[in-house]
């Protein structure tokens, strides 16, 4: 086959990327990443740069040597000594990082935060095709032993409390018939009843994916944490029925929303504004918990864990629960309501 000769478009080199192509690749990688992930990556990389600058007195550059990563771990992980729990980050640097806003509080990081910081650094090396110090056997072994040390001390991750049916009802009582109250009632019920939607999924809920059906609504979750490729799957469609459908209908009627974001800011005078942010969803949950006097450590994720926990209490088949939540891991789902199931188990009451 004879190809036409092109005068204006120069031939590319198959072994090299042009600057334009490289920027296009980076744009696609960035666009395909969730906003929450991008935000957390940027924060982690900013922290690495600040820590490196204060610890070594220079500007960070990749690839980092293995010794630098090992230093980062011992600076931020607590270990048991005769003096108690200590870490190696000098107090002066720790205070400077907090004052500058790179750290939220003084002291060692949680284990989850430390692992996340290392994972982000590893990703940065991987994307640049650089020798990765995070894959060094010394780093892997130290991280493994650190995790075991934390587990032996009982320093386990603290999960948010679950908003099961009863505390959820208490939150709904605080939602009056003002535009903001109508919105919050619809938001809480939509998030909970459609399978415990994540705060990013609630903030990103759009009218184009909402469909009226005889019993209420169906919502197509086109993109989620567990379906980032947008694969067309039967479980993408989430029913919004009963009280949740009634509350959503009331919000749509009150707000006059027919296109775009479903859940939006309500300004003074009841005027509907722009779409809510994921952080605003978290703030609504916390504010309603405070108004209801519900005690516990609750956040937006409490709606998700509450749905799964309530499903376990009511003996909903695991497959049905997972179809609603979108979980792919049985172990993850069981982790939400295994404690509840154990407390109600006949095996826990052998001594009557």
mmCIF file of C-alpha atoms in Angstrom:
data_model
loop_
_atom_site.group_PDB
_atom_site.id
_atom_site.type_symbol
_atom_site.label_atom_id
_atom_site.label_comp_id
_atom_site.label_asym_id
_atom_site.label_seq_id
_atom_site.Cartn_x
_atom_site.Cartn_y
_atom_site.Cartn_z
ATOM 1 C CA UNK A 1 0.000 0.000 0.000
ATOM 2 C CA UNK A 2 1.443 3.333 -1.075
ATOM 3 C CA UNK A 3 0.960 6.132 1.487
ATOM 4 C CA UNK A 4 0.464 9.754 0.451
ATOM 5 C CA UNK A 5 3.319 12.164 0.991
ATOM 6 C CA UNK A 6 2.671 14.770 3.715
ATOM 7 C CA UNK A 7 4.332 18.169 3.441
ATOM 8 C CA UNK A 8 2.959 19.970 6.524
ATOM 9 C CA UNK A 9 3.009 17.166 9.079
ATOM 10 C CA UNK A 10 6.532 16.011 9.923
ATOM 11 C CA UNK A 11 7.127 12.333 10.608
ATOM 12 C CA UNK A 12 7.608 11.381 14.265
ATOM 13 C CA UNK A 13 10.310 9.214 15.776
ATOM 14 C CA UNK A 14 8.717 5.999 17.136
ATOM 15 C CA UNK A 15 11.165 5.825 20.039
ATOM 16 C CA UNK A 16 10.633 9.387 21.289
ATOM 17 C CA UNK A 17 7.788 11.598 22.491
ATOM 18 C CA UNK A 18 7.475 15.194 21.384
ATOM 19 C CA UNK A 19 6.775 17.883 23.963
ATOM 20 C CA UNK A 20 3.199 18.163 22.685
ATOM 21 C CA UNK A 21 2.660 14.409 23.011
ATOM 22 C CA UNK A 22 4.164 14.359 26.498
ATOM 23 C CA UNK A 23 1.814 17.137 27.616
ATOM 24 C CA UNK A 24 -1.141 15.265 26.102
ATOM 25 C CA UNK A 25 -0.159 12.098 27.979
ATOM 26 C CA UNK A 26 0.100 14.038 31.240
ATOM 27 C CA UNK A 27 -3.266 15.725 30.602
ATOM 28 C CA UNK A 28 -4.988 12.374 30.038
ATOM 29 C CA UNK A 29 -3.373 10.855 33.131
ATOM 30 C CA UNK A 30 -4.486 13.857 35.179
ATOM 31 C CA UNK A 31 -8.033 13.920 33.785
ATOM 32 C CA UNK A 32 -8.477 10.198 34.394
ATOM 33 C CA UNK A 33 -7.538 10.538 38.063
ATOM 34 C CA UNK A 34 -10.167 11.417 40.654
ATOM 35 C CA UNK A 35 -10.052 14.928 42.103
ATOM 36 C CA UNK A 36 -9.699 13.591 45.643
ATOM 37 C CA UNK A 37 -6.723 11.462 44.603
ATOM 38 C CA UNK A 38 -5.063 14.373 42.835
ATOM 39 C CA UNK A 39 -5.538 16.579 45.889
ATOM 40 C CA UNK A 40 -4.071 13.965 48.227
ATOM 41 C CA UNK A 41 -1.107 13.374 45.863
ATOM 42 C CA UNK A 42 -0.319 17.070 45.637
ATOM 43 C CA UNK A 43 -0.493 17.422 49.414
ATOM 44 C CA UNK A 44 1.820 14.447 49.914
ATOM 45 C CA UNK A 45 4.369 15.727 47.385
ATOM 46 C CA UNK A 46 4.298 19.204 48.932
ATOM 47 C CA UNK A 47 5.024 17.623 52.286
ATOM 48 C CA UNK A 48 7.926 15.605 50.867
ATOM 49 C CA UNK A 49 9.417 18.785 49.378
ATOM 50 C CA UNK A 50 9.016 20.734 52.626
ATOM 51 C CA UNK A 51 10.411 17.935 54.810
ATOM 52 C CA UNK A 52 13.363 17.399 52.464
ATOM 53 C CA UNK A 53 14.140 21.111 52.338
ATOM 54 C CA UNK A 54 14.187 21.438 56.129
ATOM 55 C CA UNK A 55 15.969 18.119 56.768
ATOM 56 C CA UNK A 56 18.664 18.390 54.081
ATOM 57 C CA UNK A 57 18.794 22.119 53.394
ATOM 58 C CA UNK A 58 18.188 21.858 49.657
ATOM 59 C CA UNK A 59 15.563 21.387 46.959
ATOM 60 C CA UNK A 60 14.183 17.905 46.507
ATOM 61 C CA UNK A 61 14.974 16.084 43.282
ATOM 62 C CA UNK A 62 14.114 12.650 41.923
ATOM 63 C CA UNK A 63 15.213 9.959 42.150
ATOM 64 C CA UNK A 64 15.681 10.031 45.913
ATOM 65 C CA UNK A 65 18.303 7.750 47.461
ATOM 66 C CA UNK A 66 17.136 4.846 49.592
ATOM 67 C CA UNK A 67 18.741 6.385 52.692
ATOM 68 C CA UNK A 68 16.468 9.406 52.340
ATOM 69 C CA UNK A 69 13.322 7.240 52.340
ATOM 70 C CA UNK A 70 14.560 5.281 55.358
ATOM 71 C CA UNK A 71 15.164 8.597 57.160
ATOM 72 C CA UNK A 72 11.639 9.722 56.306
ATOM 73 C CA UNK A 73 10.177 6.562 57.833
ATOM 74 C CA UNK A 74 12.079 6.803 61.127
ATOM 75 C CA UNK A 75 11.325 10.528 61.294
ATOM 76 C CA UNK A 76 7.576 9.879 61.136
ATOM 77 C CA UNK A 77 7.029 6.418 62.648
ATOM 78 C CA UNK A 78 6.947 5.942 66.413
ATOM 79 C CA UNK A 79 8.998 3.180 68.021
ATOM 80 C CA UNK A 80 9.130 1.889 71.577
ATOM 81 C CA UNK A 81 12.160 2.830 73.699
ATOM 82 C CA UNK A 82 12.995 3.009 77.404
ATOM 83 C CA UNK A 83 11.712 6.603 77.280
ATOM 84 C CA UNK A 84 8.429 5.586 75.683
ATOM 85 C CA UNK A 85 7.288 6.136 72.100
ATOM 86 C CA UNK A 86 9.682 8.303 70.091
ATOM 87 C CA UNK A 87 10.393 9.276 66.493
ATOM 88 C CA UNK A 88 13.423 10.973 64.949
ATOM 89 C CA UNK A 89 11.945 14.166 63.478
ATOM 90 C CA UNK A 90 13.618 17.086 65.304
ATOM 91 C CA UNK A 91 11.139 19.162 67.306
ATOM 92 C CA UNK A 92 12.218 22.371 65.565
ATOM 93 C CA UNK A 93 11.438 20.942 62.120
ATOM 94 C CA UNK A 94 8.193 19.406 63.336
ATOM 95 C CA UNK A 95 7.006 22.781 64.653
ATOM 96 C CA UNK A 96 8.067 24.572 61.463
ATOM 97 C CA UNK A 97 6.125 22.077 59.301
ATOM 98 C CA UNK A 98 3.000 22.600 61.399
ATOM 99 C CA UNK A 99 3.327 26.406 61.386
ATOM 100 C CA UNK A 100 3.720 26.410 57.599
ATOM 101 C CA UNK A 101 0.623 24.274 57.162
ATOM 102 C CA UNK A 102 2.344 21.167 55.816
ATOM 103 C CA UNK A 103 1.355 19.128 58.890
ATOM 104 C CA UNK A 104 -1.903 19.206 60.779
ATOM 105 C CA UNK A 105 -0.452 18.543 64.205
ATOM 106 C CA UNK A 106 2.792 17.937 66.062
ATOM 107 C CA UNK A 107 4.114 14.432 66.519
ATOM 108 C CA UNK A 108 4.359 11.234 64.521
ATOM 109 C CA UNK A 109 2.062 10.472 61.614
ATOM 110 C CA UNK A 110 -0.585 7.791 61.758
ATOM 111 C CA UNK A 111 0.518 4.592 60.088
ATOM 112 C CA UNK A 112 -1.979 5.089 57.251
ATOM 113 C CA UNK A 113 -0.628 8.563 56.516
ATOM 114 C CA UNK A 114 2.960 7.317 56.513
ATOM 115 C CA UNK A 115 2.118 4.513 54.077
ATOM 116 C CA UNK A 116 0.265 6.978 51.839
ATOM 117 C CA UNK A 117 3.261 9.343 51.747
ATOM 118 C CA UNK A 118 5.558 6.485 50.692
ATOM 119 C CA UNK A 119 3.070 5.274 48.076
ATOM 120 C CA UNK A 120 2.836 8.732 46.511
ATOM 121 C CA UNK A 121 6.627 9.026 46.319
ATOM 122 C CA UNK A 122 6.764 5.581 44.717
ATOM 123 C CA UNK A 123 4.160 6.641 42.143
ATOM 124 C CA UNK A 124 6.159 9.764 41.305
ATOM 125 C CA UNK A 125 9.233 7.641 40.549
ATOM 126 C CA UNK A 126 7.185 5.138 38.562
ATOM 127 C CA UNK A 127 5.608 7.793 36.320
ATOM 128 C CA UNK A 128 9.031 9.259 35.555
ATOM 129 C CA UNK A 129 10.520 5.794 34.939
ATOM 130 C CA UNK A 130 13.178 6.391 37.581
ATOM 131 C CA UNK A 131 14.884 3.930 39.896
ATOM 132 C CA UNK A 132 12.394 3.552 42.729
ATOM 133 C CA UNK A 133 13.860 3.663 46.254
ATOM 134 C CA UNK A 134 10.505 2.600 47.705
ATOM 135 C CA UNK A 135 11.027 -0.833 46.108
ATOM 136 C CA UNK A 136 14.355 -1.306 47.855
ATOM 137 C CA UNK A 137 14.294 -4.425 50.106
ATOM 138 C CA UNK A 138 15.435 -2.336 53.082
ATOM 139 C CA UNK A 139 12.483 0.050 52.691
ATOM 140 C CA UNK A 140 9.990 -2.785 52.191
ATOM 141 C CA UNK A 141 11.275 -4.657 55.248
ATOM 142 C CA UNK A 142 11.215 -1.543 57.439
ATOM 143 C CA UNK A 143 7.640 -0.730 56.397
ATOM 144 C CA UNK A 144 6.568 -4.325 57.068
ATOM 145 C CA UNK A 145 8.132 -4.376 60.542
ATOM 146 C CA UNK A 146 6.718 -0.921 61.309
ATOM 147 C CA UNK A 147 3.210 -2.105 60.462
ATOM 148 C CA UNK A 148 3.623 -5.106 62.771
ATOM 149 C CA UNK A 149 4.997 -2.886 65.570
ATOM 150 C CA UNK A 150 1.962 -0.613 65.338
ATOM 151 C CA UNK A 151 -0.368 -3.626 65.362
ATOM 152 C CA UNK A 152 1.322 -5.095 68.469
ATOM 153 C CA UNK A 153 0.777 -1.781 70.269
ATOM 154 C CA UNK A 154 -2.889 -1.768 69.266
ATOM 155 C CA UNK A 155 -2.454 1.383 67.182
ATOM 156 C CA UNK A 156 -5.125 0.349 64.688
ATOM 157 C CA UNK A 157 -6.895 2.694 62.251
ATOM 158 C CA UNK A 158 -9.970 4.293 63.801
ATOM 159 C CA UNK A 159 -13.070 3.938 61.639
ATOM 160 C CA UNK A 160 -15.855 6.500 61.641
ATOM 161 C CA UNK A 161 -19.037 5.488 63.456
ATOM 162 C CA UNK A 162 -21.828 4.102 61.300
ATOM 163 C CA UNK A 163 -25.025 6.093 60.705
ATOM 164 C CA UNK A 164 -27.471 3.225 60.871
ATOM 165 C CA UNK A 165 -31.237 3.675 60.557
ATOM 166 C CA UNK A 166 -31.965 5.043 64.037
ATOM 167 C CA UNK A 167 -29.328 7.821 64.166
ATOM 168 C CA UNK A 168 -30.124 8.642 60.525
ATOM 169 C CA UNK A 169 -33.744 9.239 61.487
ATOM 170 C CA UNK A 170 -32.560 11.579 64.232
ATOM 171 C CA UNK A 171 -30.631 13.587 61.637
ATOM 172 C CA UNK A 172 -33.675 13.772 59.364
ATOM 173 C CA UNK A 173 -35.781 15.233 62.184
ATOM 174 C CA UNK A 174 -33.490 18.279 62.211
ATOM 175 C CA UNK A 175 -34.244 18.967 58.519
ATOM 176 C CA UNK A 176 -37.066 21.528 58.448
ATOM 177 C CA UNK A 177 -39.095 22.728 55.449
ATOM 178 C CA UNK A 178 -36.675 25.515 54.513
ATOM 179 C CA UNK A 179 -34.809 25.093 51.194
ATOM 180 C CA UNK A 180 -31.679 24.093 53.081
ATOM 181 C CA UNK A 181 -33.578 21.603 55.222
ATOM 182 C CA UNK A 182 -35.310 20.098 52.175
ATOM 183 C CA UNK A 183 -31.943 19.784 50.413
ATOM 184 C CA UNK A 184 -30.227 18.157 53.375
ATOM 185 C CA UNK A 185 -33.053 15.638 53.847
ATOM 186 C CA UNK A 186 -32.845 14.697 50.173
ATOM 187 C CA UNK A 187 -29.057 14.515 50.263
ATOM 188 C CA UNK A 188 -28.883 12.306 53.355
ATOM 189 C CA UNK A 189 -31.530 9.907 52.089
ATOM 190 C CA UNK A 190 -30.133 9.789 48.542
ATOM 191 C CA UNK A 191 -26.644 9.016 49.832
ATOM 192 C CA UNK A 192 -27.823 6.404 52.332
ATOM 193 C CA UNK A 193 -30.647 4.659 50.491
ATOM 194 C CA UNK A 194 -28.895 4.354 47.123
ATOM 195 C CA UNK A 195 -26.227 2.157 48.683
ATOM 196 C CA UNK A 196 -24.161 4.466 50.851
ATOM 197 C CA UNK A 197 -22.725 6.798 48.282
ATOM 198 C CA UNK A 198 -19.316 8.351 48.839
ATOM 199 C CA UNK A 199 -19.210 12.125 49.360
ATOM 200 C CA UNK A 200 -17.576 12.644 45.945
ATOM 201 C CA UNK A 201 -20.399 10.657 44.334
ATOM 202 C CA UNK A 202 -23.034 12.767 46.083
ATOM 203 C CA UNK A 203 -21.324 16.019 45.126
ATOM 204 C CA UNK A 204 -20.955 14.764 41.554
ATOM 205 C CA UNK A 205 -24.548 13.512 41.208
ATOM 206 C CA UNK A 206 -25.977 14.980 37.999
ATOM 207 C CA UNK A 207 -29.465 15.207 36.550
ATOM 208 C CA UNK A 208 -28.386 13.544 33.302
ATOM 209 C CA UNK A 209 -27.994 10.258 35.199
ATOM 210 C CA UNK A 210 -31.296 10.518 37.107
ATOM 211 C CA UNK A 211 -34.395 8.833 35.698
ATOM 212 C CA UNK A 212 -37.946 8.780 36.995
ATOM 213 C CA UNK A 213 -39.485 5.325 37.372
ATOM 214 C CA UNK A 214 -42.940 4.307 38.663
ATOM 215 C CA UNK A 215 -41.760 3.814 42.266
ATOM 216 C CA UNK A 216 -39.385 6.770 42.433
ATOM 217 C CA UNK A 217 -36.043 7.255 40.697
ATOM 218 C CA UNK A 218 -33.115 5.292 39.380
ATOM 219 C CA UNK A 219 -29.649 6.802 39.342
ATOM 220 C CA UNK A 220 -26.874 5.579 37.046
ATOM 221 C CA UNK A 221 -23.504 5.771 38.739
ATOM 222 C CA UNK A 222 -21.392 6.120 35.606
ATOM 223 C CA UNK A 223 -18.115 6.631 37.476
ATOM 224 C CA UNK A 224 -17.054 5.571 40.957
ATOM 225 C CA UNK A 225 -14.025 4.585 42.995
ATOM 226 C CA UNK A 226 -14.624 0.917 42.148
ATOM 227 C CA UNK A 227 -15.521 1.584 38.509
ATOM 228 C CA UNK A 228 -13.076 4.229 37.362
ATOM 229 C CA UNK A 229 -13.087 2.938 33.782
ATOM 230 C CA UNK A 230 -16.807 3.685 33.419
ATOM 231 C CA UNK A 231 -17.598 0.065 32.497
ATOM 232 C CA UNK A 232 -21.274 -0.551 31.715
ATOM 233 C CA UNK A 233 -22.397 -2.873 34.491
ATOM 234 C CA UNK A 234 -25.908 -3.818 35.701
ATOM 235 C CA UNK A 235 -25.103 -2.687 39.240
ATOM 236 C CA UNK A 236 -24.345 0.850 38.025
ATOM 237 C CA UNK A 237 -28.073 1.606 38.332
ATOM 238 C CA UNK A 238 -29.033 2.476 41.906
ATOM 239 C CA UNK A 239 -32.703 2.662 42.940
ATOM 240 C CA UNK A 240 -33.898 5.662 44.953
ATOM 241 C CA UNK A 241 -37.252 4.621 46.375
ATOM 242 C CA UNK A 242 -39.739 5.317 49.172
ATOM 243 C CA UNK A 243 -38.897 8.179 51.546
ATOM 244 C CA UNK A 244 -35.645 8.841 49.649
ATOM 245 C CA UNK A 245 -37.586 9.325 46.401
ATOM 246 C CA UNK A 246 -40.132 11.585 48.123
ATOM 247 C CA UNK A 247 -37.357 13.728 49.618
ATOM 248 C CA UNK A 248 -35.550 13.988 46.282
ATOM 249 C CA UNK A 249 -38.755 14.980 44.497
ATOM 250 C CA UNK A 250 -39.398 17.680 47.092
ATOM 251 C CA UNK A 251 -35.874 19.066 46.594
ATOM 252 C CA UNK A 252 -36.176 19.118 42.803
ATOM 253 C CA UNK A 253 -39.529 20.885 43.036
ATOM 254 C CA UNK A 254 -38.228 23.422 45.566
ATOM 255 C CA UNK A 255 -34.956 24.125 43.750
ATOM 256 C CA UNK A 256 -36.311 24.032 40.204
ATOM 257 C CA UNK A 257 -33.269 22.019 39.131
ATOM 258 C CA UNK A 258 -33.743 20.305 35.758
ATOM 259 C CA UNK A 259 -30.145 19.908 34.600
ATOM 260 C CA UNK A 260 -26.635 19.858 36.023
ATOM 261 C CA UNK A 261 -25.688 19.097 39.612
ATOM 262 C CA UNK A 262 -28.483 17.737 41.794
ATOM 263 C CA UNK A 263 -27.190 18.951 45.153
ATOM 264 C CA UNK A 264 -26.190 22.616 45.318
ATOM 265 C CA UNK A 265 -25.475 25.399 47.729
ATOM 266 C CA UNK A 266 -28.428 27.267 49.186
ATOM 267 C CA UNK A 267 -27.656 30.934 49.671
ATOM 268 C CA UNK A 268 -29.416 33.550 51.779
ATOM 269 C CA UNK A 269 -33.017 33.954 50.828
ATOM 270 C CA UNK A 270 -33.213 30.344 49.644
ATOM 271 C CA UNK A 271 -31.414 31.043 46.354
ATOM 272 C CA UNK A 272 -29.870 27.931 44.791
ATOM 273 C CA UNK A 273 -26.217 28.300 43.793
ATOM 274 C CA UNK A 274 -23.434 26.139 42.451
ATOM 275 C CA UNK A 275 -22.793 22.451 43.045
ATOM 276 C CA UNK A 276 -21.730 21.306 46.503
ATOM 277 C CA UNK A 277 -18.153 20.197 47.007
ATOM 278 C CA UNK A 278 -17.322 16.818 48.585
ATOM 279 C CA UNK A 279 -16.168 18.714 51.693
ATOM 280 C CA UNK A 280 -19.584 20.388 51.921
ATOM 281 C CA UNK A 281 -21.248 16.950 52.002
ATOM 282 C CA UNK A 282 -19.052 16.027 54.974
ATOM 283 C CA UNK A 283 -19.904 19.314 56.699
ATOM 284 C CA UNK A 284 -23.652 18.732 56.247
ATOM 285 C CA UNK A 285 -23.410 15.312 57.896
ATOM 286 C CA UNK A 286 -21.405 16.696 60.817
ATOM 287 C CA UNK A 287 -23.707 19.704 61.237
ATOM 288 C CA UNK A 288 -26.850 17.541 61.268
ATOM 289 C CA UNK A 289 -25.235 15.172 63.786
ATOM 290 C CA UNK A 290 -24.510 18.125 66.055
ATOM 291 C CA UNK A 291 -28.064 19.458 65.723
ATOM 292 C CA UNK A 292 -29.512 16.019 66.467
ATOM 293 C CA UNK A 293 -27.245 15.516 69.465
ATOM 294 C CA UNK A 294 -26.019 12.221 68.045
ATOM 295 C CA UNK A 295 -22.864 11.288 69.911
ATOM 296 C CA UNK A 296 -19.952 9.682 68.096
ATOM 297 C CA UNK A 297 -17.308 10.292 65.477
ATOM 298 C CA UNK A 298 -19.332 10.731 62.297
ATOM 299 C CA UNK A 299 -18.446 11.951 58.830
ATOM 300 C CA UNK A 300 -19.721 11.548 55.279
ATOM 301 C CA UNK A 301 -18.396 7.971 55.156
ATOM 302 C CA UNK A 302 -20.681 7.165 58.087
ATOM 303 C CA UNK A 303 -23.568 7.073 55.588
ATOM 304 C CA UNK A 304 -21.828 4.325 53.631
ATOM 305 C CA UNK A 305 -20.808 2.279 56.648
ATOM 306 C CA UNK A 306 -24.262 2.848 58.136
ATOM 307 C CA UNK A 307 -26.004 1.431 55.075
ATOM 308 C CA UNK A 308 -23.816 -1.692 55.077
ATOM 309 C CA UNK A 309 -24.143 -2.173 58.830
ATOM 310 C CA UNK A 310 -27.947 -1.806 58.695
ATOM 311 C CA UNK A 311 -28.107 -4.263 55.792
ATOM 312 C CA UNK A 312 -26.195 -6.768 57.930
ATOM 313 C CA UNK A 313 -28.540 -6.216 60.874
ATOM 314 C CA UNK A 314 -31.570 -6.822 58.688
ATOM 315 C CA UNK A 315 -30.034 -9.983 57.166
ATOM 316 C CA UNK A 316 -29.928 -8.611 53.625
ATOM 317 C CA UNK A 317 -28.033 -11.090 51.391
ATOM 318 C CA UNK A 318 -24.433 -10.053 50.933
ATOM 319 C CA UNK A 319 -24.685 -10.080 47.123
ATOM 320 C CA UNK A 320 -27.589 -7.618 47.217
ATOM 321 C CA UNK A 321 -25.707 -5.324 49.590
ATOM 322 C CA UNK A 322 -22.603 -5.352 47.395
ATOM 323 C CA UNK A 323 -24.656 -4.645 44.274
ATOM 324 C CA UNK A 324 -25.933 -1.486 45.966
ATOM 325 C CA UNK A 325 -22.640 -0.310 47.435
ATOM 326 C CA UNK A 326 -20.442 -1.291 44.493
ATOM 327 C CA UNK A 327 -17.920 -3.119 46.680
ATOM 328 C CA UNK A 328 -15.850 -5.765 44.912
ATOM 329 C CA UNK A 329 -14.280 -7.189 48.071
ATOM 330 C CA UNK A 330 -16.354 -9.373 50.373
ATOM 331 C CA UNK A 331 -13.800 -8.845 53.143
ATOM 332 C CA UNK A 332 -14.290 -5.071 52.983
ATOM 333 C CA UNK A 333 -18.067 -5.355 53.293
ATOM 334 C CA UNK A 334 -17.841 -7.879 56.112
ATOM 335 C CA UNK A 335 -15.554 -5.495 57.957
ATOM 336 C CA UNK A 336 -18.418 -3.036 58.320
ATOM 337 C CA UNK A 337 -20.888 -5.258 60.080
ATOM 338 C CA UNK A 338 -18.885 -8.205 61.398
ATOM 339 C CA UNK A 339 -18.883 -6.631 64.892
ATOM 340 C CA UNK A 340 -22.662 -6.128 64.794
ATOM 341 C CA UNK A 341 -23.189 -9.731 63.669
ATOM 342 C CA UNK A 342 -20.950 -11.041 66.446
ATOM 343 C CA UNK A 343 -22.829 -9.119 69.139
ATOM 344 C CA UNK A 344 -26.142 -10.627 68.015
ATOM 345 C CA UNK A 345 -24.739 -14.112 67.427
ATOM 346 C CA UNK A 346 -26.126 -17.065 69.380
ATOM 347 C CA UNK A 347 -22.525 -18.209 69.844
ATOM 348 C CA UNK A 348 -21.923 -15.182 72.062
ATOM 349 C CA UNK A 349 -24.696 -16.292 74.419
ATOM 350 C CA UNK A 350 -23.806 -19.909 75.158
ATOM 351 C CA UNK A 351 -23.662 -19.144 78.890
ATOM 352 C CA UNK A 352 -27.223 -18.095 79.727
#
